[in-house]
mmCIF file of C-alpha atoms in Angstrom:
data_model
loop_
_atom_site.group_PDB
_atom_site.id
_atom_site.type_symbol
_atom_site.label_atom_id
_atom_site.label_comp_id
_atom_site.label_asym_id
_atom_site.label_seq_id
_atom_site.Cartn_x
_atom_site.Cartn_y
_atom_site.Cartn_z
ATOM 1 C CA LEU A 1 91.166 3.187 144.077
ATOM 2 C CA ALA A 2 93.400 4.795 141.484
ATOM 3 C CA GLN A 3 96.011 3.549 139.102
ATOM 4 C CA ASP A 4 97.856 6.852 138.747
ATOM 5 C CA VAL A 5 97.839 9.828 141.103
ATOM 6 C CA ALA A 6 98.498 13.116 139.354
ATOM 7 C CA HIS A 7 98.517 15.066 142.611
ATOM 8 C CA PRO A 8 98.860 12.413 145.352
ATOM 9 C CA ALA A 9 96.378 12.687 148.171
ATOM 10 C CA ALA A 10 99.106 11.576 150.528
ATOM 11 C CA ALA A 11 100.851 14.884 149.954
ATOM 12 C CA GLY A 12 98.097 16.682 151.791
ATOM 13 C CA ALA A 13 97.263 13.954 154.308
ATOM 14 C CA PRO A 14 97.540 15.009 157.953
ATOM 15 C CA ALA A 15 99.569 13.214 160.557
ATOM 16 C CA PRO A 16 97.635 10.922 162.941
ATOM 17 C CA GLY A 17 95.823 12.865 165.625
ATOM 18 C CA SER A 18 95.964 16.192 163.789
ATOM 19 C CA ALA A 19 93.000 18.476 162.952
ATOM 20 C CA VAL A 20 90.512 18.082 160.101
ATOM 21 C CA HIS A 21 92.027 18.713 156.657
ATOM 22 C CA HIS A 22 90.488 19.441 153.218
ATOM 23 C CA PHE A 23 92.391 19.088 149.961
ATOM 24 C CA THR A 24 91.864 18.170 146.324
ATOM 25 C CA SER A 25 93.624 15.929 143.847
ATOM 26 C CA ARG A 26 93.426 14.953 140.201
ATOM 27 C CA GLU A 27 93.574 11.193 139.653
ATOM 28 C CA ARG A 28 93.180 8.743 136.813
ATOM 29 C CA GLY A 29 90.648 5.953 137.259
ATOM 30 C CA ALA A 30 90.583 2.439 135.896
ATOM 31 C CA ASP A 31 88.884 3.707 132.707
ATOM 32 C CA GLY A 32 91.840 5.986 131.992
ATOM 33 C CA GLU A 33 89.869 9.207 132.569
ATOM 34 C CA TYR A 34 91.125 11.834 134.995
ATOM 35 C CA ARG A 35 88.816 13.023 137.749
ATOM 36 C CA ASN A 36 88.998 15.828 140.274
ATOM 37 C CA LEU A 37 88.469 14.609 143.837
ATOM 38 C CA ALA A 38 87.807 16.547 147.037
ATOM 39 C CA TRP A 39 89.195 14.919 150.214
ATOM 40 C CA ARG A 40 88.312 15.324 153.883
ATOM 41 C CA THR A 41 90.306 13.759 156.674
ATOM 42 C CA THR A 42 89.430 13.647 160.366
ATOM 43 C CA PRO A 43 91.433 11.974 163.165
ATOM 44 C CA VAL A 44 90.039 8.786 164.715
ATOM 45 C CA GLU A 45 89.065 9.326 168.285
ATOM 46 C CA GLY A 46 91.227 7.386 170.643
ATOM 47 C CA GLY A 47 93.262 5.901 167.838
ATOM 48 C CA ASP A 48 96.231 6.554 165.671
ATOM 49 C CA GLY A 49 94.373 6.580 162.282
ATOM 50 C CA VAL A 50 92.268 9.061 160.296
ATOM 51 C CA HIS A 51 88.926 8.909 158.526
ATOM 52 C CA LEU A 52 89.314 9.649 154.796
ATOM 53 C CA VAL A 53 86.236 10.779 152.788
ATOM 54 C CA THR A 54 86.410 11.629 149.071
ATOM 55 C CA ARG A 55 83.942 13.166 146.595
ATOM 56 C CA ASP A 56 84.084 13.430 142.800
ATOM 57 C CA VAL A 57 84.015 17.180 141.959
ATOM 58 C CA THR A 58 84.999 16.915 138.294
ATOM 59 C CA GLU A 59 81.860 18.640 136.952
ATOM 60 C CA LEU A 60 81.934 21.269 139.682
ATOM 61 C CA THR A 61 85.564 22.024 138.854
ATOM 62 C CA LYS A 62 84.687 22.438 135.167
ATOM 63 C CA ILE A 63 81.912 24.877 136.063
ATOM 64 C CA GLN A 64 84.239 26.845 138.318
ATOM 65 C CA ASP A 65 86.932 26.954 135.643
ATOM 66 C CA ASP A 66 84.348 28.127 133.101
ATOM 67 C CA LEU A 67 83.134 30.859 135.433
ATOM 68 C CA ARG A 68 86.702 32.018 136.073
ATOM 69 C CA GLU A 69 87.336 32.128 132.321
ATOM 70 C CA LYS A 70 84.163 34.117 131.728
ATOM 71 C CA ALA A 71 85.021 36.464 134.570
ATOM 72 C CA THR A 72 88.425 37.059 132.978
ATOM 73 C CA LEU A 73 86.816 37.762 129.605
ATOM 74 C CA VAL A 74 84.375 40.185 131.231
ATOM 75 C CA GLN A 75 87.237 42.044 132.876
ATOM 76 C CA ILE A 76 89.423 42.314 129.757
ATOM 77 C CA SER A 77 86.560 43.253 127.404
ATOM 78 C CA HIS A 78 86.766 46.708 125.797
ATOM 79 C CA ASP A 79 82.968 47.012 126.166
ATOM 80 C CA ALA A 80 81.334 47.903 129.455
ATOM 81 C CA MET A 81 79.879 44.652 130.812
ATOM 82 C CA VAL A 82 77.466 44.728 133.714
ATOM 83 C CA VAL A 83 75.674 41.804 135.350
ATOM 84 C CA VAL A 84 72.426 42.800 137.074
ATOM 85 C CA ASP A 85 69.691 41.079 139.038
ATOM 86 C CA PRO A 86 66.765 40.239 136.709
ATOM 87 C CA THR A 87 64.156 41.514 139.177
ATOM 88 C CA ASP A 88 65.445 44.858 140.446
ATOM 89 C CA THR A 89 68.465 45.437 138.125
ATOM 90 C CA ALA A 90 70.789 45.720 141.111
ATOM 91 C CA ILE A 91 74.368 45.568 139.834
ATOM 92 C CA ARG A 92 76.291 42.390 140.676
ATOM 93 C CA THR A 93 79.325 42.674 138.419
ATOM 94 C CA TRP A 94 80.999 45.822 137.037
ATOM 95 C CA ASN A 95 84.036 45.303 134.800
ATOM 96 C CA GLN A 96 87.041 47.543 134.221
ATOM 97 C CA ALA A 97 85.650 48.903 130.934
ATOM 98 C CA ALA A 98 82.510 50.011 132.819
ATOM 99 C CA GLU A 99 84.720 51.838 135.324
ATOM 100 C CA ASP A 100 86.570 53.548 132.461
ATOM 101 C CA LEU A 101 83.384 54.530 130.608
ATOM 102 C CA TYR A 102 81.166 55.668 133.474
ATOM 103 C CA GLY A 103 83.740 56.759 136.079
ATOM 104 C CA TYR A 104 82.279 54.677 138.913
ATOM 105 C CA THR A 105 84.478 52.066 140.602
ATOM 106 C CA SER A 106 83.168 48.558 141.122
ATOM 107 C CA ALA A 107 82.769 49.284 144.842
ATOM 108 C CA GLU A 108 80.647 52.350 144.030
ATOM 109 C CA ALA A 109 78.468 50.552 141.458
ATOM 110 C CA VAL A 110 77.800 47.054 142.834
ATOM 111 C CA GLY A 111 74.467 46.896 144.636
ATOM 112 C CA ARG A 112 73.104 50.067 143.002
ATOM 113 C CA ASN A 113 70.178 50.133 140.596
ATOM 114 C CA ALA A 114 71.817 50.281 137.148
ATOM 115 C CA HIS A 115 69.333 52.651 135.504
ATOM 116 C CA GLU A 116 69.167 55.032 138.456
ATOM 117 C CA LEU A 117 72.950 55.113 138.717
ATOM 118 C CA LEU A 118 73.435 55.869 135.010
ATOM 119 C CA ARG A 119 70.235 57.929 134.574
ATOM 120 C CA SER A 120 69.426 55.917 131.467
ATOM 121 C CA VAL A 121 67.125 57.371 128.810
ATOM 122 C CA MET A 122 65.404 54.407 127.158
ATOM 123 C CA PRO A 123 63.744 54.140 123.728
ATOM 124 C CA VAL A 124 60.791 52.199 125.202
ATOM 125 C CA PRO A 125 59.461 51.683 128.747
ATOM 126 C CA TRP A 126 61.810 49.642 130.960
ATOM 127 C CA LYS A 127 59.160 46.971 131.593
ATOM 128 C CA GLU A 128 58.869 46.311 127.844
ATOM 129 C CA MET A 129 62.631 45.852 127.585
ATOM 130 C CA VAL A 130 62.674 43.376 130.484
ATOM 131 C CA THR A 131 59.656 41.504 129.088
ATOM 132 C CA GLN A 132 61.352 41.113 125.708
ATOM 133 C CA THR A 133 64.542 39.937 127.399
ATOM 134 C CA ARG A 134 62.625 37.288 129.356
ATOM 135 C CA GLU A 135 60.569 36.115 126.371
ATOM 136 C CA GLN A 136 63.207 36.243 123.627
ATOM 137 C CA GLY A 137 66.337 35.839 125.707
ATOM 138 C CA HIS A 138 67.820 39.181 124.669
ATOM 139 C CA TRP A 139 67.172 42.870 123.965
ATOM 140 C CA ASP A 140 69.122 45.200 121.679
ATOM 141 C CA GLY A 141 68.858 48.961 121.494
ATOM 142 C CA ARG A 142 70.429 52.364 121.982
ATOM 143 C CA LEU A 143 70.590 54.112 125.360
ATOM 144 C CA ARG A 144 71.607 57.587 126.466
ATOM 145 C CA GLN A 145 73.284 57.552 129.873
ATOM 146 C CA ARG A 146 75.227 59.819 132.243
ATOM 147 C CA THR A 147 78.705 59.281 133.648
ATOM 148 C CA LYS A 148 79.763 60.097 137.193
ATOM 149 C CA SER A 149 80.876 63.540 135.987
ATOM 150 C CA GLY A 150 77.501 64.187 134.353
ATOM 151 C CA ALA A 151 78.684 63.818 130.749
ATOM 152 C CA GLU A 152 76.261 62.133 128.335
ATOM 153 C CA VAL A 153 77.306 58.884 126.654
ATOM 154 C CA ILE A 154 75.409 57.008 123.970
ATOM 155 C CA VAL A 155 75.745 53.229 123.922
ATOM 156 C CA ASP A 156 74.619 50.327 121.799
ATOM 157 C CA SER A 157 73.300 48.004 124.490
ATOM 158 C CA ARG A 158 72.665 44.269 124.350
ATOM 159 C CA TRP A 159 70.977 42.426 127.212
ATOM 160 C CA VAL A 160 71.245 38.643 127.451
ATOM 161 C CA LEU A 161 69.239 36.641 129.983
ATOM 162 C CA GLN A 162 71.179 34.085 132.045
ATOM 163 C CA ARG A 163 69.336 30.990 133.343
ATOM 164 C CA ASN A 164 70.360 28.227 135.719
ATOM 165 C CA GLY A 165 70.034 24.481 135.150
ATOM 166 C CA THR A 166 66.327 24.508 136.053
ATOM 167 C CA GLY A 167 65.558 27.343 133.618
ATOM 168 C CA GLU A 168 65.144 30.010 136.270
ATOM 169 C CA ALA A 169 66.279 33.518 135.305
ATOM 170 C CA VAL A 170 69.251 34.333 137.529
ATOM 171 C CA ALA A 171 70.902 37.360 135.896
ATOM 172 C CA ILE A 172 70.977 39.737 132.925
ATOM 173 C CA LEU A 173 74.320 40.373 131.234
ATOM 174 C CA LYS A 174 74.426 43.852 129.703
ATOM 175 C CA THR A 175 77.087 44.731 127.143
ATOM 176 C CA ASN A 176 77.322 48.465 126.435
ATOM 177 C CA ARG A 177 79.468 49.764 123.564
ATOM 178 C CA ASP A 178 80.275 53.477 123.560
ATOM 179 C CA ILE A 179 79.182 55.023 120.227
ATOM 180 C CA THR A 180 79.044 58.652 121.394
ATOM 181 C CA ALA A 181 81.694 59.924 118.987
ATOM 182 C CA ARG A 182 80.124 58.090 116.066
ATOM 183 C CA VAL A 183 76.625 59.423 116.780
ATOM 184 C CA ILE A 184 77.899 63.000 117.138
ATOM 185 C CA ALA A 185 79.743 62.668 113.812
ATOM 186 C CA GLU A 186 76.605 61.236 112.160
ATOM 187 C CA GLU A 187 74.459 64.067 113.536
ATOM 188 C CA LYS A 188 76.918 66.685 112.276
ATOM 189 C CA LEU A 189 77.005 64.996 108.873
ATOM 190 C CA GLN A 190 73.207 64.891 108.727
ATOM 191 C CA THR A 191 73.004 68.567 109.684
ATOM 192 C CA ALA A 192 75.475 69.457 106.948
ATOM 193 C CA PHE A 193 73.564 67.300 104.459
ATOM 194 C CA ASP A 194 70.236 68.920 105.395
ATOM 195 C CA SER A 195 71.794 72.365 105.021
ATOM 196 C CA LEU A 196 73.229 71.447 101.628
ATOM 197 C CA GLU A 197 69.877 70.026 100.528
ATOM 198 C CA GLU A 198 68.122 73.229 101.549
ATOM 199 C CA ARG A 199 70.638 75.336 99.618
ATOM 200 C CA VAL A 200 70.208 73.118 96.560
ATOM 201 C CA ARG A 201 66.427 73.502 96.801
ATOM 202 C CA GLU A 202 66.798 77.268 97.040
ATOM 203 C CA ARG A 203 69.184 77.420 94.086
ATOM 204 C CA THR A 204 66.974 75.081 92.073
ATOM 205 C CA ALA A 205 63.916 77.197 92.841
ATOM 206 C CA ASP A 206 65.805 80.330 91.762
ATOM 207 C CA LEU A 207 66.926 78.652 88.547
ATOM 208 C CA GLU A 208 63.424 77.388 87.800
ATOM 209 C CA ALA A 209 61.981 80.854 88.405
ATOM 210 C CA PHE A 210 64.622 82.421 86.170
ATOM 211 C CA THR A 211 64.069 79.845 83.420
ATOM 212 C CA TYR A 212 60.303 80.278 83.565
ATOM 213 C CA THR A 213 60.479 84.091 83.548
ATOM 214 C CA VAL A 214 62.976 84.315 80.700
ATOM 215 C CA SER A 215 61.166 81.691 78.643
ATOM 216 C CA HIS A 216 57.793 83.331 79.228
ATOM 217 C CA ASP A 217 59.097 86.801 78.377
ATOM 218 C CA LEU A 218 60.714 85.516 75.175
ATOM 219 C CA ARG A 219 57.518 84.074 73.761
ATOM 220 C CA THR A 220 55.981 87.422 72.698
ATOM 221 C CA PRO A 221 58.980 88.753 70.714
ATOM 222 C CA ILE A 222 59.493 85.341 69.098
ATOM 223 C CA ARG A 223 55.888 85.261 67.941
ATOM 224 C CA ALA A 224 56.333 88.813 66.652
ATOM 225 C CA ILE A 225 59.426 87.817 64.624
ATOM 226 C CA ILE A 226 57.586 84.874 63.057
ATOM 227 C CA GLY A 227 54.497 87.007 62.368
ATOM 228 C CA PHE A 228 56.368 89.902 60.759
ATOM 229 C CA THR A 229 58.478 87.594 58.559
ATOM 230 C CA ASP A 230 55.266 85.966 57.339
ATOM 231 C CA VAL A 231 53.745 89.373 56.616
ATOM 232 C CA LEU A 232 56.943 90.470 54.836
ATOM 233 C CA VAL A 233 56.890 87.428 52.566
ATOM 234 C CA GLU A 234 53.146 87.693 51.863
ATOM 235 C CA ASP A 235 53.106 91.423 51.152
ATOM 236 C CA SER A 236 56.528 92.055 49.621
ATOM 237 C CA ALA A 237 57.714 88.788 48.133
ATOM 238 C CA ASP A 238 57.734 90.305 44.637
ATOM 239 C CA GLN A 239 60.046 93.080 45.814
ATOM 240 C CA LEU A 240 62.637 90.696 47.339
ATOM 241 C CA ASP A 241 65.257 88.826 45.397
ATOM 242 C CA ALA A 242 66.160 85.195 46.046
ATOM 243 C CA ASN A 243 68.885 86.043 48.559
ATOM 244 C CA ALA A 244 66.551 88.279 50.548
ATOM 245 C CA LEU A 245 63.861 85.586 50.609
ATOM 246 C CA ASP A 246 66.390 83.022 51.794
ATOM 247 C CA ALA A 247 67.478 85.399 54.556
ATOM 248 C CA VAL A 248 63.888 85.975 55.635
ATOM 249 C CA GLY A 249 63.352 82.204 55.628
ATOM 250 C CA GLU A 250 66.404 81.673 57.849
ATOM 251 C CA ILE A 251 65.140 84.341 60.232
ATOM 252 C CA ARG A 252 61.765 82.636 60.444
ATOM 253 C CA ASN A 253 63.269 79.149 60.899
ATOM 254 C CA GLY A 254 65.558 80.452 63.642
ATOM 255 C CA ALA A 255 62.600 82.043 65.417
ATOM 256 C CA VAL A 256 60.624 78.793 65.153
ATOM 257 C CA ARG A 257 63.552 76.820 66.623
ATOM 258 C CA LEU A 258 63.895 79.391 69.402
ATOM 259 C CA GLY A 259 60.166 79.126 70.110
ATOM 260 C CA LYS A 260 60.455 75.354 70.357
ATOM 261 C CA LEU A 261 63.406 75.743 72.717
ATOM 262 C CA VAL A 262 61.407 78.131 74.913
ATOM 263 C CA ASP A 263 58.480 75.702 75.021
ATOM 264 C CA ASP A 264 60.832 72.866 75.980
ATOM 265 C CA LEU A 265 62.454 75.013 78.678
ATOM 266 C CA LEU A 266 59.059 75.853 80.169
ATOM 267 C CA ALA A 267 58.125 72.167 80.206
ATOM 268 C CA PHE A 268 61.485 71.312 81.781
ATOM 269 C CA SER A 269 61.111 73.964 84.494
ATOM 270 C CA ARG A 270 57.670 72.606 85.407
ATOM 271 C CA LEU A 271 59.113 69.145 86.089
ATOM 272 C CA GLY A 272 60.712 70.365 89.312
ATOM 273 C CA LYS A 273 57.397 71.822 90.536
ATOM 274 C CA ARG A 274 55.162 68.898 89.690
ATOM 275 C CA GLU A 275 54.100 66.639 92.546
ATOM 276 C CA ILE A 276 55.014 63.028 91.788
ATOM 277 C CA LYS A 277 52.024 60.666 92.059
ATOM 278 C CA ARG A 278 53.274 57.119 92.565
ATOM 279 C CA GLN A 279 51.014 54.275 91.515
ATOM 280 C CA ALA A 280 51.161 51.002 89.614
ATOM 281 C CA VAL A 281 51.748 51.853 85.936
ATOM 282 C CA ASP A 282 51.060 49.522 83.005
ATOM 283 C CA MET A 283 54.208 50.238 80.983
ATOM 284 C CA THR A 284 52.971 48.339 77.905
ATOM 285 C CA ARG A 285 49.801 50.432 77.775
ATOM 286 C CA VAL A 286 51.765 53.700 78.227
ATOM 287 C CA ALA A 287 54.145 52.839 75.378
ATOM 288 C CA LYS A 288 51.236 51.956 73.066
ATOM 289 C CA GLN A 289 49.492 55.253 73.930
ATOM 290 C CA VAL A 290 52.633 57.164 72.977
ATOM 291 C CA LYS A 291 52.887 55.293 69.664
ATOM 292 C CA THR A 292 49.263 56.169 68.860
ATOM 293 C CA LEU A 293 49.841 59.800 69.835
ATOM 294 C CA LEU A 294 52.868 60.083 67.536
ATOM 295 C CA GLU A 295 50.987 58.485 64.623
ATOM 296 C CA GLN A 296 48.058 60.877 65.089
ATOM 297 C CA ALA A 297 50.436 63.851 65.156
ATOM 298 C CA SER A 298 52.158 62.778 61.916
ATOM 299 C CA GLY A 299 48.953 61.741 60.164
ATOM 300 C CA GLU A 300 50.459 58.437 59.036
ATOM 301 C CA THR A 301 51.741 55.126 60.307
ATOM 302 C CA ILE A 302 55.228 55.644 61.655
ATOM 303 C CA LEU A 303 58.088 53.263 60.968
ATOM 304 C CA GLN A 304 58.050 49.888 62.698
ATOM 305 C CA ILE A 305 57.715 50.257 66.465
ATOM 306 C CA ASP A 306 57.858 46.895 68.241
ATOM 307 C CA ILE A 307 56.340 47.137 71.726
ATOM 308 C CA GLN A 308 56.915 43.993 73.790
ATOM 309 C CA PRO A 309 54.770 43.018 76.799
ATOM 310 C CA MET A 310 56.320 44.613 79.896
ATOM 311 C CA PRO A 311 55.713 44.254 83.647
ATOM 312 C CA SER A 312 54.093 47.103 85.529
ATOM 313 C CA CYS A 313 56.118 49.351 87.817
ATOM 314 C CA MET A 314 55.538 51.968 90.511
ATOM 315 C CA GLY A 315 55.785 55.503 89.147
ATOM 316 C CA ASP A 316 53.992 58.570 87.846
ATOM 317 C CA SER A 317 51.994 57.632 84.762
ATOM 318 C CA ALA A 318 52.101 61.099 83.161
ATOM 319 C CA LEU A 319 55.854 61.491 83.661
ATOM 320 C CA LEU A 320 56.577 58.003 82.340
ATOM 321 C CA GLU A 321 54.488 58.822 79.272
ATOM 322 C CA LEU A 322 56.692 61.884 78.753
ATOM 323 C CA VAL A 323 59.800 59.677 79.058
ATOM 324 C CA TYR A 324 58.540 57.295 76.392
ATOM 325 C CA LEU A 325 57.498 60.242 74.208
ATOM 326 C CA ASN A 326 61.048 61.633 74.309
ATOM 327 C CA LEU A 327 62.815 58.295 73.845
ATOM 328 C CA ILE A 328 60.566 56.914 71.088
ATOM 329 C CA SER A 329 60.619 60.262 69.252
ATOM 330 C CA ASN A 330 64.412 60.214 69.403
ATOM 331 C CA GLY A 331 64.443 56.639 68.128
ATOM 332 C CA ILE A 332 62.233 57.619 65.196
ATOM 333 C CA LYS A 333 64.331 60.710 64.455
ATOM 334 C CA PHE A 334 67.696 58.927 64.433
ATOM 335 C CA ALA A 335 66.461 55.816 62.569
ATOM 336 C CA ASP A 336 64.552 57.775 59.923
ATOM 337 C CA GLY A 337 65.887 57.283 56.393
ATOM 338 C CA ARG A 338 66.765 53.611 56.782
ATOM 339 C CA ALA A 339 64.738 51.101 54.788
ATOM 340 C CA ASP A 340 64.671 48.760 57.788
ATOM 341 C CA ALA A 341 64.223 51.501 60.409
ATOM 342 C CA ARG A 342 62.947 50.012 63.656
ATOM 343 C CA VAL A 343 62.342 51.072 67.260
ATOM 344 C CA GLU A 344 62.039 48.407 69.961
ATOM 345 C CA VAL A 345 60.404 49.024 73.355
ATOM 346 C CA GLY A 346 60.617 46.404 76.097
ATOM 347 C CA ALA A 347 62.007 45.315 79.465
ATOM 348 C CA GLU A 348 64.462 42.738 80.753
ATOM 349 C CA PRO A 349 65.614 41.503 84.189
ATOM 350 C CA GLN A 350 68.993 42.702 85.425
ATOM 351 C CA ASP A 351 70.576 42.078 88.845
ATOM 352 C CA GLY A 352 67.231 41.396 90.504
ATOM 353 C CA SER A 353 65.530 44.469 88.999
ATOM 354 C CA THR A 354 63.628 45.240 85.808
ATOM 355 C CA VAL A 355 65.299 47.472 83.215
ATOM 356 C CA TYR A 356 63.007 49.193 80.692
ATOM 357 C CA PHE A 357 64.582 50.098 77.356
ATOM 358 C CA VAL A 358 63.949 51.862 74.036
ATOM 359 C CA ARG A 359 66.285 50.722 71.239
ATOM 360 C CA ASP A 360 66.605 51.817 67.642
ATOM 361 C CA ASN A 361 68.852 50.845 64.724
ATOM 362 C CA GLY A 362 69.526 54.416 63.670
ATOM 363 C CA VAL A 363 72.530 56.689 63.995
ATOM 364 C CA ALA A 364 74.654 55.855 67.018
ATOM 365 C CA PHE A 365 76.222 58.186 69.568
ATOM 366 C CA ASP A 366 79.903 58.464 70.332
ATOM 367 C CA MET A 367 80.058 56.559 73.626
ATOM 368 C CA ALA A 368 83.225 58.434 74.564
ATOM 369 C CA PHE A 369 80.824 61.154 75.756
ATOM 370 C CA PRO A 370 77.925 59.262 77.420
ATOM 371 C CA ASP A 371 77.434 61.855 80.182
ATOM 372 C CA GLN A 372 76.650 64.592 77.664
ATOM 373 C CA LEU A 373 73.591 62.735 76.392
ATOM 374 C CA PHE A 374 71.504 63.733 79.420
ATOM 375 C CA ARG A 375 72.767 67.276 80.007
ATOM 376 C CA LEU A 376 70.606 70.278 79.214
ATOM 377 C CA PHE A 377 71.332 71.748 75.723
ATOM 378 C CA GLN A 378 74.042 69.147 74.998
ATOM 379 C CA ARG A 379 73.987 67.646 71.500
ATOM 380 C CA LEU A 380 76.201 64.931 69.987
ATOM 381 C CA HIS A 381 74.959 65.580 66.434
ATOM 382 C CA SER A 382 74.821 68.823 64.474
ATOM 383 C CA LEU A 383 71.556 70.754 64.198
ATOM 384 C CA SER A 384 71.735 70.472 60.414
ATOM 385 C CA ALA A 385 71.768 66.681 60.669
ATOM 386 C CA PHE A 386 69.035 66.261 63.273
ATOM 387 C CA GLN A 387 66.534 68.757 64.654
ATOM 388 C CA GLY A 388 66.208 69.171 68.422
ATOM 389 C CA THR A 389 66.799 71.509 71.347
ATOM 390 C CA GLY A 390 68.871 69.308 73.682
ATOM 391 C CA VAL A 391 66.158 69.353 76.359
ATOM 392 C CA GLY A 392 64.310 66.047 75.837
ATOM 393 C CA LEU A 393 66.906 63.649 77.266
ATOM 394 C CA ALA A 394 67.694 66.082 80.086
ATOM 395 C CA ALA A 395 64.012 65.977 81.019
ATOM 396 C CA HIS A 396 64.100 62.171 80.826
ATOM 397 C CA ASN A 397 67.095 62.123 83.197
ATOM 398 C CA THR A 398 65.350 64.451 85.648
ATOM 399 C CA ILE A 399 62.223 62.288 85.691
ATOM 400 C CA ALA A 400 64.231 59.076 86.135
ATOM 401 C CA THR A 401 66.217 60.607 89.017
ATOM 402 C CA ASP A 402 63.193 62.102 90.797
ATOM 403 C CA THR A 403 61.005 59.011 90.508
ATOM 404 C CA GLY A 404 63.817 56.506 91.252
#
């Protein structure tokens, strides 16, 4: 019967005439494979021998060992693990982590309806959750539940359907991970963020109102300065010497620059109030419109502006036109004076996205101060070298940030 007995059957064999005995052994067959055998012995009536019946229980033993291993894992898991009946959700198994989390012992929980016991608040109707579990084999979601003491706990819950060999649903294994502390921290962080956002909106609104009011109130005296200097030159030029005329000219030029700054500030303040209208924008067409607008304003063909075909993007057409107006104007300003002055407008792929660019071959910036380029009133070149108010690139940065 067997070449090698790992746990000899004879060790458990009863003496002749004794009662029925059951025992198991592990034996190696002729093929060299070990098998688990279950033995049953009964005494022979009226004789001195015994009947010996054996059954191969190798597969059954494997299943039992697997179940014991799983049961051990369930018990030592840090997550609450609950096995329930798939029809009425009556609790069958309740591990130590479930006892620790909910406060109910296994004796108190087993046999109870899981959702009634824990007073679960579900994101969708219970029937939908069970239907998904049956159809897809699992359900994942967040539940709010109550412990024995009445405290609320929030868990990430995963349900996994268990089937037998014939495919029949026999149980649902629920794994519940306590995320209460994390959710509370997230809610506090969100509240703080919302409060900060509201304060920023209030401060921004105050700043915009201040900027608008100051800029608007400055317009009248600026126009008066320019008007009176013009009148002074027209009516009294013959009474002023060269130095006086130069001084009057500086006054007028300063007033004009201040007027331009006020206009730019008003335009900048309106950016925060304007509703962004997102739509598909033909970037090539927008760039060409800006080029035409600049040529019409100057009354002549501007230096070489090379506009490459570009893909469309989602954005606000009017704001993107303003961006190109600022960037191309800057390119023209800083490249002016070169015989080969050129501004290039295009787009290129980068890390899965499209980057739109405006390049020129004019005067460069000191890249030791890149952040200053897009700050309000910041200039990296002197006013005598290049005209400007320091608002254009700040407006560009605001538009790019707001529209994403």
